[in-house]
């Protein structure tokens, strides 16, 4: 069990963090995801890929958390984004600051996306999933994955450009 | 269809699929023609590449140090050891477990599970590694990887590309197969000075993978059209003499019949 957790805890946390933009919530969701994984291990269908199943649990938990957030947040509040700078590393002190700044900006942009679009961006760019794998994880057809990814990319491209991150 | 007949939506779909490595064989030719003829397509391709470069260069977020212990503390106490053991049994029984790889520094662990089968030849001992993909080693940033060598093979009903790239001390081997019939690719690393470190990614239906004696065997079991891709990290073995010529021998076969042989000769 320990080795299985070690194998998946970083990817699970990474996906959760990218979806939520908050390290504490991502840690909570990661714990819940593993609890649900092991509680339901008997139901695991071996024809289904294990990592897809774990990512599915994780993404569903993040979506639940986002819904819980909406219930308790004022409508005018800006999207959540961590102000913690120690979530990301850089090689030197200067790089750490620059990297952290860039990561916060990109994470902030991610939080502007609709959660369905954010999920495909996170799974594709940060979890290296293919269309087919994303389709399994999100339980939507591949055509829907493509459509969401294309729309999300358009939006990301515009936002990255507005922040001066995507230079020509 | 002439490339000028494609509307903007179709252009976007094709260029996006190309950026994601999701083109079919038929689409690949269409895409290459489109890129040659369309300024809009080239601009979109450049934009997608820039975006991918920005996003893939971001470091992954660090989990809090307490996370592992917090997870372990919350896991349910299994009432019987059989609960977990029964799940693992198909993959850890003595006849099944074949090979375990541990990368240097213990940072990446690749575990290859084998199904025990009543096979008459070693070719039937396959591993379904698809559930391990992407969780063992982070996808490598490919934007500044140097190409060492590549090899392409095409015949009716089969197209394959093999690439070897280098980024610092990391070597990335990518094998793509698009086949109408089941096909096996054998890569012999014994004269390459390289050894398998970890699987990074596999894509496609029912890939299987075997590694023993520095020989990789990748089998596409699907008898339907589909693209399969396996990406793996290789590392240099201690015995590597950089002055010596090294090569990776390649062999394609289908249903036991040898189709083609070749080699990758990496230039350090």
Short mmCIF file of C-alpha atoms in Angstrom, two decimals:
data_model
loop_
_atom_site.label_atom_id
_atom_site.label_comp_id
_atom_site.label_asym_id
_atom_site.label_seq_id
_atom_site.Cartn_x
_atom_site.Cartn_y
_atom_site.Cartn_z
CA UNK A 1 0.00 0.00 0.00
CA UNK A 2 2.80 2.36 0.95
CA UNK A 3 4.55 1.95 -2.37
CA UNK A 4 1.33 2.43 -4.30
CA UNK A 5 0.70 5.68 -2.44
CA UNK A 6 4.26 6.84 -3.08
CA UNK A 7 3.85 6.03 -6.75
CA UNK A 8 0.75 8.15 -7.18
CA UNK A 9 0.83 10.85 -4.50
CA UNK A 10 2.76 13.43 -6.48
CA UNK A 11 0.73 13.13 -9.70
CA UNK A 12 -2.49 13.14 -7.68
CA UNK A 13 -1.46 16.22 -5.71
CA UNK A 14 -0.28 17.96 -8.85
CA UNK A 15 -3.60 17.39 -10.63
CA UNK A 16 -5.56 18.45 -7.56
CA UNK A 17 -3.48 21.58 -7.11
CA UNK A 18 -3.83 22.59 -10.74
CA UNK A 19 -7.59 22.18 -10.48
CA UNK A 20 -8.00 23.98 -7.15
CA UNK A 21 -5.15 26.48 -7.05
CA UNK A 22 -4.75 25.91 -3.33
CA UNK A 23 -2.16 23.63 -1.73
CA UNK A 24 -4.10 22.90 1.45
CA UNK A 25 -7.26 21.98 -0.40
CA UNK A 26 -5.22 19.93 -2.86
CA UNK A 27 -3.66 18.02 0.04
CA UNK A 28 -7.10 17.34 1.52
CA UNK A 29 -8.45 16.18 -1.82
CA UNK A 30 -5.39 13.96 -2.35
CA UNK A 31 -6.00 12.23 0.97
CA UNK A 32 -9.67 11.72 0.18
CA UNK A 33 -8.81 10.38 -3.26
CA UNK A 34 -6.55 7.69 -1.81
CA UNK A 35 -9.10 6.75 0.83
CA UNK A 36 -11.74 6.30 -1.88
CA UNK A 37 -9.28 4.38 -4.04
CA UNK A 38 -8.59 1.80 -1.36
CA UNK A 39 -12.17 1.64 -0.11
CA UNK A 40 -13.31 0.76 -3.62
CA UNK A 41 -10.38 -1.36 -4.70
CA UNK A 42 -12.58 -4.45 -4.96
CA UNK A 43 -14.66 -2.71 -7.61
CA UNK A 44 -11.64 -1.92 -9.76
CA UNK A 45 -12.10 -3.26 -13.25
CA UNK A 46 -8.69 -4.48 -14.50
CA UNK A 47 -9.66 -3.71 -18.08
CA UNK A 48 -9.62 -0.10 -17.01
CA UNK A 49 -6.29 1.56 -16.45
CA UNK A 50 -5.42 2.10 -12.81
CA UNK A 51 -3.94 5.53 -13.26
CA UNK A 52 -7.05 6.63 -15.21
CA UNK A 53 -9.18 5.46 -12.32
CA UNK A 54 -7.08 7.33 -9.77
CA UNK A 55 -7.15 10.48 -11.84
CA UNK A 56 -10.90 10.12 -12.23
CA UNK A 57 -11.36 9.94 -8.47
CA UNK A 58 -9.04 12.91 -8.02
CA UNK A 59 -10.72 15.10 -10.64
CA UNK A 60 -14.19 14.26 -9.29
CA UNK A 61 -13.07 15.16 -5.79
CA UNK A 62 -11.71 18.49 -7.00
CA UNK A 63 -14.96 19.24 -8.80
CA UNK A 64 -16.86 18.44 -5.60
CA UNK A 65 -14.56 20.76 -3.69
CA UNK A 66 -15.08 23.52 -6.22
CA UNK A 67 -18.85 23.13 -5.84
CA UNK A 68 -18.50 23.31 -2.06
CA UNK A 69 -16.44 26.46 -2.44
CA UNK A 70 -19.09 28.13 -4.56
CA UNK A 71 -21.71 27.46 -1.94
CA UNK A 72 -19.79 29.43 0.65
CA UNK A 73 -18.01 32.13 -1.31
CA UNK A 74 -19.35 35.60 -2.12
CA UNK A 75 -20.05 35.85 -5.84
CA UNK A 76 -17.68 38.77 -6.31
CA UNK A 77 -14.59 37.02 -4.96
CA UNK A 78 -11.78 36.49 -7.45
CA UNK A 79 -10.69 32.97 -8.38
CA UNK A 80 -8.67 31.13 -5.78
CA UNK A 81 -4.99 31.11 -6.26
CA UNK A 82 -2.26 30.31 -3.80
CA UNK A 83 -0.16 33.12 -2.52
CA UNK A 84 2.31 30.56 -1.16
CA UNK A 85 5.62 30.79 -2.95
CA UNK A 86 7.05 27.55 -1.61
CA UNK A 87 4.83 25.32 -3.73
CA UNK A 88 7.15 25.76 -6.68
CA UNK A 89 10.92 25.56 -6.78
CA UNK A 90 13.60 27.29 -8.75
CA UNK A 91 17.28 26.52 -8.99
CA UNK A 92 18.49 29.76 -7.43
CA UNK A 93 16.89 32.35 -5.19
CA UNK A 94 16.34 34.67 -8.15
CA UNK A 95 15.00 31.88 -10.32
CA UNK A 96 12.77 30.74 -7.50
CA UNK A 97 11.12 34.15 -7.37
CA UNK A 98 10.73 34.36 -11.15
CA UNK A 99 9.50 30.80 -11.44
CA UNK A 100 7.11 31.22 -8.57
CA UNK A 101 5.73 34.39 -10.14
CA UNK A 102 5.22 32.70 -13.49
CA UNK A 103 3.61 29.68 -11.86
CA UNK A 104 1.23 31.89 -9.88
CA UNK A 105 0.26 33.75 -13.04
CA UNK A 106 -0.35 30.59 -15.01
CA UNK A 107 -2.27 29.07 -12.12
CA UNK A 108 -4.34 32.24 -11.91
CA UNK A 109 -5.10 31.94 -15.62
CA UNK A 110 -6.08 28.31 -15.14
CA UNK A 111 -8.52 29.34 -12.44
CA UNK A 112 -10.27 31.63 -14.94
CA UNK A 113 -11.19 28.66 -17.09
CA UNK A 114 -14.43 26.81 -16.64
CA UNK A 115 -13.65 23.70 -14.60
CA UNK A 116 -14.50 21.38 -17.51
CA UNK A 117 -11.94 23.20 -19.65
CA UNK A 118 -9.45 23.39 -16.80
CA UNK A 119 -9.67 19.63 -16.33
CA UNK A 120 -8.69 18.86 -19.93
CA UNK A 121 -5.84 21.38 -19.82
CA UNK A 122 -4.55 19.93 -16.55
CA UNK A 123 -4.80 16.34 -17.72
CA UNK A 124 -3.27 17.06 -21.11
CA UNK A 125 -0.45 19.47 -20.28
CA UNK A 126 0.38 18.58 -16.69
CA UNK A 127 -0.50 14.89 -16.52
CA UNK A 128 0.54 14.05 -20.08
CA UNK A 129 -2.72 12.27 -20.89
CA UNK A 130 -3.87 11.50 -24.41
CA UNK A 131 -7.36 12.22 -25.73
CA UNK A 132 -8.31 8.62 -25.09
CA UNK A 133 -7.03 8.67 -21.51
CA UNK A 134 -8.76 11.97 -20.76
CA UNK A 135 -11.94 10.54 -22.23
CA UNK A 136 -11.68 7.58 -19.81
CA UNK A 137 -10.91 9.78 -16.85
CA UNK A 138 -13.67 12.30 -17.44
CA UNK A 139 -16.09 9.71 -18.83
CA UNK A 140 -16.89 11.81 -21.88
CA UNK A 141 -16.44 10.96 -25.55
CA UNK A 142 -13.11 11.77 -27.20
CA UNK A 143 -14.90 14.22 -29.42
CA UNK A 144 -15.94 16.17 -26.32
CA UNK A 145 -12.36 16.08 -25.03
CA UNK A 146 -11.10 17.55 -28.29
CA UNK A 147 -13.78 20.21 -28.34
CA UNK A 148 -13.06 21.26 -24.74
CA UNK A 149 -9.33 21.23 -25.33
CA UNK A 150 -9.56 23.40 -28.41
CA UNK A 151 -11.82 25.92 -26.64
CA UNK A 152 -9.65 25.91 -23.54
CA UNK A 153 -6.52 26.47 -25.60
CA UNK A 154 -8.06 29.45 -27.34
CA UNK A 155 -8.92 30.97 -24.01
CA UNK A 156 -5.53 30.12 -22.47
CA UNK A 157 -3.71 31.59 -25.45
CA UNK A 158 -5.57 34.87 -25.12
CA UNK A 159 -5.05 35.08 -21.36
CA UNK A 160 -1.38 34.13 -21.57
CA UNK A 161 -0.95 36.79 -24.24
CA UNK A 162 -2.71 39.42 -22.13
CA UNK A 163 -0.32 38.65 -19.27
CA UNK A 164 2.66 38.94 -21.57
CA UNK A 165 3.59 35.32 -20.99
CA UNK A 166 3.19 34.12 -24.55
CA UNK A 167 5.47 36.29 -26.63
CA UNK A 168 5.63 36.06 -30.44
CA UNK B 1 -10.20 17.13 -50.54
CA UNK B 2 -8.11 20.11 -51.54
CA UNK B 3 -6.51 21.90 -48.63
CA UNK B 4 -8.26 25.12 -49.68
CA UNK B 5 -11.57 23.35 -49.02
CA UNK B 6 -10.90 23.05 -45.30
CA UNK B 7 -12.75 25.59 -43.22
CA UNK B 8 -11.21 27.32 -40.23
CA UNK B 9 -12.68 24.81 -37.79
CA UNK B 10 -11.22 21.90 -39.75
CA UNK B 11 -7.85 23.61 -39.92
CA UNK B 12 -7.91 24.09 -36.15
CA UNK B 13 -8.90 20.50 -35.56
CA UNK B 14 -6.10 19.15 -37.74
CA UNK B 15 -3.40 21.43 -36.33
CA UNK B 16 -4.50 20.77 -32.74
CA UNK B 17 -4.47 17.02 -33.33
CA UNK B 18 -0.97 17.31 -34.82
CA UNK B 19 0.22 19.27 -31.80
CA UNK B 20 -1.11 16.50 -29.58
CA UNK B 21 0.41 13.70 -31.63
CA UNK B 22 -3.04 12.37 -32.37
CA UNK B 23 -3.00 12.33 -36.15
CA UNK B 24 -3.91 9.15 -37.95
CA UNK B 25 -1.82 8.04 -40.91
CA UNK B 26 -4.33 9.51 -43.31
CA UNK B 27 -4.45 12.80 -41.45
CA UNK B 28 -0.64 13.06 -41.34
CA UNK B 29 -0.38 13.49 -45.10
CA UNK B 30 -3.29 15.92 -45.08
CA UNK B 31 -1.66 17.90 -42.29
CA UNK B 32 1.71 18.13 -44.01
CA UNK B 33 0.03 19.50 -47.10
CA UNK B 34 -1.96 21.96 -45.03
CA UNK B 35 1.10 23.28 -43.22
CA UNK B 36 2.90 23.75 -46.51
CA UNK B 37 0.02 25.73 -48.00
CA UNK B 38 -1.66 27.62 -45.17
CA UNK B 39 -0.28 30.61 -43.28
CA UNK B 40 -3.15 30.35 -40.79
CA UNK B 41 -2.20 26.75 -40.01
CA UNK B 42 1.47 27.60 -39.54
CA UNK B 43 0.63 30.46 -37.20
CA UNK B 44 -1.66 28.24 -35.16
CA UNK B 45 1.01 25.56 -34.99
CA UNK B 46 3.55 28.09 -33.74
CA UNK B 47 1.11 29.41 -31.12
CA UNK B 48 0.38 25.91 -29.85
CA UNK B 49 4.07 25.10 -29.66
CA UNK B 50 4.78 28.26 -27.68
CA UNK B 51 1.96 27.53 -25.29
CA UNK B 52 3.08 23.94 -24.84
CA UNK B 53 6.62 25.14 -24.16
CA UNK B 54 5.45 27.56 -21.48
CA UNK B 55 3.20 25.06 -19.74
CA UNK B 56 5.54 22.08 -19.96
CA UNK B 57 8.44 24.09 -18.54
CA UNK B 58 6.56 24.88 -15.35
CA UNK B 59 7.83 22.91 -12.37
CA UNK B 60 5.29 20.62 -10.75
CA UNK B 61 3.87 21.79 -7.45
CA UNK B 62 5.51 20.30 -4.36
CA UNK B 63 3.18 18.43 -2.08
CA UNK B 64 3.47 19.36 1.59
CA UNK B 65 5.91 17.21 3.51
CA UNK B 66 3.18 15.83 5.75
CA UNK B 67 1.10 14.53 2.82
CA UNK B 68 2.35 10.95 2.66
CA UNK B 69 1.93 10.35 6.38
CA UNK B 70 -1.47 12.04 6.33
CA UNK B 71 -2.63 9.74 3.52
CA UNK B 72 -1.32 6.60 5.22
CA UNK B 73 -2.97 7.61 8.48
CA UNK B 74 -6.34 7.93 6.79
CA UNK B 75 -6.30 4.73 4.79
CA UNK B 76 -8.82 2.20 6.05
CA UNK B 77 -7.42 -0.67 8.05
CA UNK B 78 -7.98 -3.60 5.79
CA UNK B 79 -10.06 -6.20 7.58
CA UNK B 80 -8.27 -9.01 5.88
CA UNK B 81 -4.94 -9.04 4.14
CA UNK B 82 -6.73 -10.89 1.38
CA UNK B 83 -8.53 -7.74 0.30
CA UNK B 84 -5.46 -6.07 -1.07
CA UNK B 85 -3.57 -9.24 -1.70
CA UNK B 86 -6.34 -10.61 -3.90
CA UNK B 87 -6.15 -7.50 -6.03
CA UNK B 88 -2.41 -7.83 -6.39
CA UNK B 89 -2.41 -11.57 -6.91
CA UNK B 90 -2.77 -11.56 -10.70
CA UNK B 91 0.31 -9.44 -11.00
CA UNK B 92 2.59 -10.55 -8.19
CA UNK B 93 2.37 -14.33 -8.23
CA UNK B 94 5.76 -15.93 -8.82
CA UNK B 95 4.92 -16.93 -12.34
CA UNK B 96 3.70 -13.44 -13.11
CA UNK B 97 6.25 -11.07 -11.67
CA UNK B 98 9.03 -10.89 -14.18
CA UNK B 99 11.04 -7.78 -13.81
CA UNK B 100 11.33 -4.76 -11.54
CA UNK B 101 13.35 -1.73 -12.47
CA UNK B 102 14.61 0.92 -10.10
CA UNK B 103 16.02 4.13 -11.45
CA UNK B 104 19.07 5.86 -9.98
CA UNK B 105 18.51 7.88 -6.77
CA UNK B 106 15.28 6.00 -6.22
CA UNK B 107 13.33 8.91 -7.60
CA UNK B 108 11.64 7.01 -10.39
CA UNK B 109 10.35 3.51 -10.05
CA UNK B 110 9.11 1.50 -12.95
CA UNK B 111 7.40 -1.74 -12.18
CA UNK B 112 6.62 -4.09 -14.96
CA UNK B 113 3.97 -6.63 -14.31
CA UNK B 114 3.65 -9.75 -16.32
CA UNK B 115 0.66 -11.95 -16.80
CA UNK B 116 1.41 -15.59 -16.43
CA UNK B 117 0.07 -17.43 -19.42
CA UNK B 118 0.32 -20.94 -20.65
CA UNK B 119 2.59 -19.88 -23.44
CA UNK B 120 4.74 -22.00 -25.63
CA UNK B 121 7.24 -19.28 -26.31
CA UNK B 122 8.64 -16.28 -24.50
CA UNK B 123 6.93 -14.08 -27.08
CA UNK B 124 3.66 -14.74 -25.30
CA UNK B 125 4.76 -13.28 -21.99
CA UNK B 126 3.32 -9.83 -22.18
CA UNK B 127 2.99 -7.06 -19.68
CA UNK B 128 0.11 -4.66 -19.67
CA UNK B 129 1.83 -1.59 -18.44
CA UNK B 130 -0.79 0.91 -19.43
CA UNK B 131 -1.97 1.50 -15.89
CA UNK B 132 1.53 2.52 -14.85
CA UNK B 133 1.91 5.17 -17.44
CA UNK B 134 2.60 8.77 -16.56
CA UNK B 135 2.70 8.03 -12.87
CA UNK B 136 6.20 6.72 -12.68
CA UNK B 137 8.20 9.48 -14.18
CA UNK B 138 7.20 12.97 -15.20
CA UNK B 139 6.92 13.64 -18.89
CA UNK B 140 10.16 15.14 -20.08
CA UNK B 141 10.24 18.62 -21.53
CA UNK B 142 10.96 17.88 -25.15
CA UNK B 143 11.49 21.40 -26.37
CA UNK B 144 15.24 21.43 -25.84
CA UNK B 145 15.95 17.75 -26.38
CA UNK B 146 18.63 17.00 -28.97
CA UNK B 147 17.83 14.41 -31.56
CA UNK B 148 20.43 11.62 -31.68
CA UNK B 149 18.94 9.47 -34.38
CA UNK B 150 15.63 8.36 -35.80
CA UNK B 151 14.35 5.57 -37.98
CA UNK B 152 11.20 5.19 -40.04
CA UNK B 153 9.61 2.17 -41.57
CA UNK B 154 6.59 2.10 -43.79
CA UNK B 155 4.94 -0.64 -45.74
CA UNK B 156 1.35 -1.49 -46.57
CA UNK B 157 -0.66 -1.52 -43.39
CA UNK B 158 2.26 -0.58 -41.14
CA UNK B 159 3.98 2.66 -40.32
CA UNK B 160 6.47 3.11 -37.55
CA UNK B 161 8.84 5.77 -36.27
CA UNK B 162 11.49 5.39 -33.63
CA UNK B 163 13.31 8.36 -32.19
CA UNK B 164 16.14 8.70 -29.72
CA UNK B 165 16.67 12.08 -28.11
CA UNK B 166 18.92 13.40 -25.43
CA UNK B 167 18.34 16.06 -22.81
CA UNK B 168 21.32 16.44 -20.51
CA UNK B 169 21.91 12.97 -19.06
CA UNK B 170 18.48 11.72 -19.91
CA UNK B 171 17.78 9.75 -23.08
CA UNK B 172 14.28 9.57 -24.42
CA UNK B 173 13.23 6.70 -26.65
CA UNK B 174 9.96 7.03 -28.47
CA UNK B 175 8.44 4.21 -30.48
CA UNK B 176 5.36 4.84 -32.61
CA UNK B 177 3.49 2.08 -34.37
CA UNK B 178 0.44 2.46 -36.57
CA UNK B 179 -0.53 -0.98 -37.78
CA UNK B 180 -3.49 -2.80 -39.19
CA UNK B 181 -2.18 -6.15 -37.93
CA UNK B 182 -0.49 -7.21 -34.71
CA UNK B 183 3.19 -6.33 -34.86
CA UNK B 184 6.23 -6.71 -32.61
CA UNK B 185 9.19 -4.39 -32.40
CA UNK B 186 12.39 -5.61 -30.81
CA UNK B 187 15.02 -3.10 -29.74
CA UNK B 188 18.35 -4.55 -28.72
CA UNK B 189 20.22 -2.15 -26.43
CA UNK B 190 23.17 -4.44 -25.72
CA UNK B 191 25.51 -2.55 -28.06
CA UNK B 192 24.13 0.89 -27.26
CA UNK B 193 25.63 1.68 -23.90
CA UNK B 194 22.12 2.42 -22.72
CA UNK B 195 19.66 0.66 -20.46
CA UNK B 196 16.00 1.13 -19.72
CA UNK B 197 15.29 3.46 -16.83
CA UNK B 198 11.55 3.93 -16.75
CA UNK B 199 8.44 3.98 -18.87
CA UNK B 200 7.05 7.45 -19.26
CA UNK B 201 4.01 6.96 -21.38
CA UNK B 202 2.14 4.49 -23.50
CA UNK B 203 -0.76 5.25 -25.74
CA UNK B 204 -3.00 3.07 -27.77
CA UNK B 205 -5.00 -0.10 -27.30
CA UNK B 206 -3.50 -3.13 -25.66
CA UNK B 207 0.18 -2.32 -25.82
CA UNK B 208 2.48 -4.74 -24.12
CA UNK B 209 6.06 -4.45 -23.17
CA UNK B 210 8.83 -6.79 -22.16
CA UNK B 211 12.32 -5.95 -21.04
CA UNK B 212 14.95 -8.54 -20.32
CA UNK B 213 18.68 -8.76 -20.98
CA UNK B 214 18.74 -5.19 -22.35
CA UNK B 215 16.28 -6.13 -25.06
CA UNK B 216 12.95 -4.36 -25.35
CA UNK B 217 10.05 -6.08 -27.01
CA UNK B 218 6.99 -3.99 -27.75
CA UNK B 219 3.94 -5.79 -29.06
CA UNK B 220 0.87 -4.25 -30.52
CA UNK B 221 -1.77 -6.86 -29.98
CA UNK B 222 -4.60 -4.93 -31.58
CA UNK B 223 -5.70 -6.24 -34.90
CA UNK B 224 -7.48 -3.00 -35.66
CA UNK B 225 -6.18 0.29 -36.90
CA UNK B 226 -4.72 2.34 -34.11
CA UNK B 227 -1.69 4.25 -33.20
CA UNK B 228 0.49 2.99 -30.38
CA UNK B 229 3.22 5.00 -28.79
CA UNK B 230 5.62 4.07 -26.07
CA UNK B 231 8.00 6.58 -24.55
CA UNK B 232 10.76 5.48 -22.22
CA UNK B 233 13.71 6.94 -20.39
CA UNK B 234 17.06 5.31 -21.00
CA UNK B 235 20.22 5.93 -19.06
CA UNK B 236 23.85 5.37 -19.88
CA UNK B 237 25.43 2.28 -18.39
CA UNK B 238 28.74 2.52 -16.58
CA UNK B 239 30.45 0.58 -19.33
CA UNK B 240 29.72 3.15 -22.01
CA UNK B 241 32.78 4.19 -23.94
CA UNK B 242 31.87 7.45 -25.59
CA UNK B 243 34.49 6.98 -28.27
CA UNK B 244 33.07 3.65 -29.41
CA UNK B 245 30.38 3.37 -32.04
CA UNK B 246 27.18 2.30 -30.38
CA UNK B 247 23.90 1.26 -31.89
CA UNK B 248 20.42 0.04 -31.09
CA UNK B 249 19.41 -2.88 -33.29
CA UNK B 250 15.80 -2.85 -34.46
CA UNK B 251 13.63 -5.68 -35.67
CA UNK B 252 10.01 -5.67 -36.84
CA UNK B 253 7.99 -8.84 -37.08
CA UNK B 254 4.37 -9.83 -37.41
CA UNK B 255 2.85 -13.16 -36.46
CA UNK B 256 6.32 -14.64 -36.14
CA UNK B 257 7.52 -13.44 -39.53
CA UNK B 258 10.44 -11.03 -39.75
CA UNK B 259 9.48 -7.89 -41.66
CA UNK B 260 12.41 -5.52 -41.39
CA UNK B 261 15.65 -4.88 -39.56
CA UNK B 262 17.48 -1.66 -38.91
CA UNK B 263 19.48 0.27 -36.36
CA UNK B 264 19.69 3.55 -34.55
CA UNK B 265 23.20 4.92 -34.26
CA UNK B 266 23.21 7.65 -31.64
CA UNK B 267 25.82 10.31 -32.10
CA UNK B 268 26.86 11.50 -28.63
#
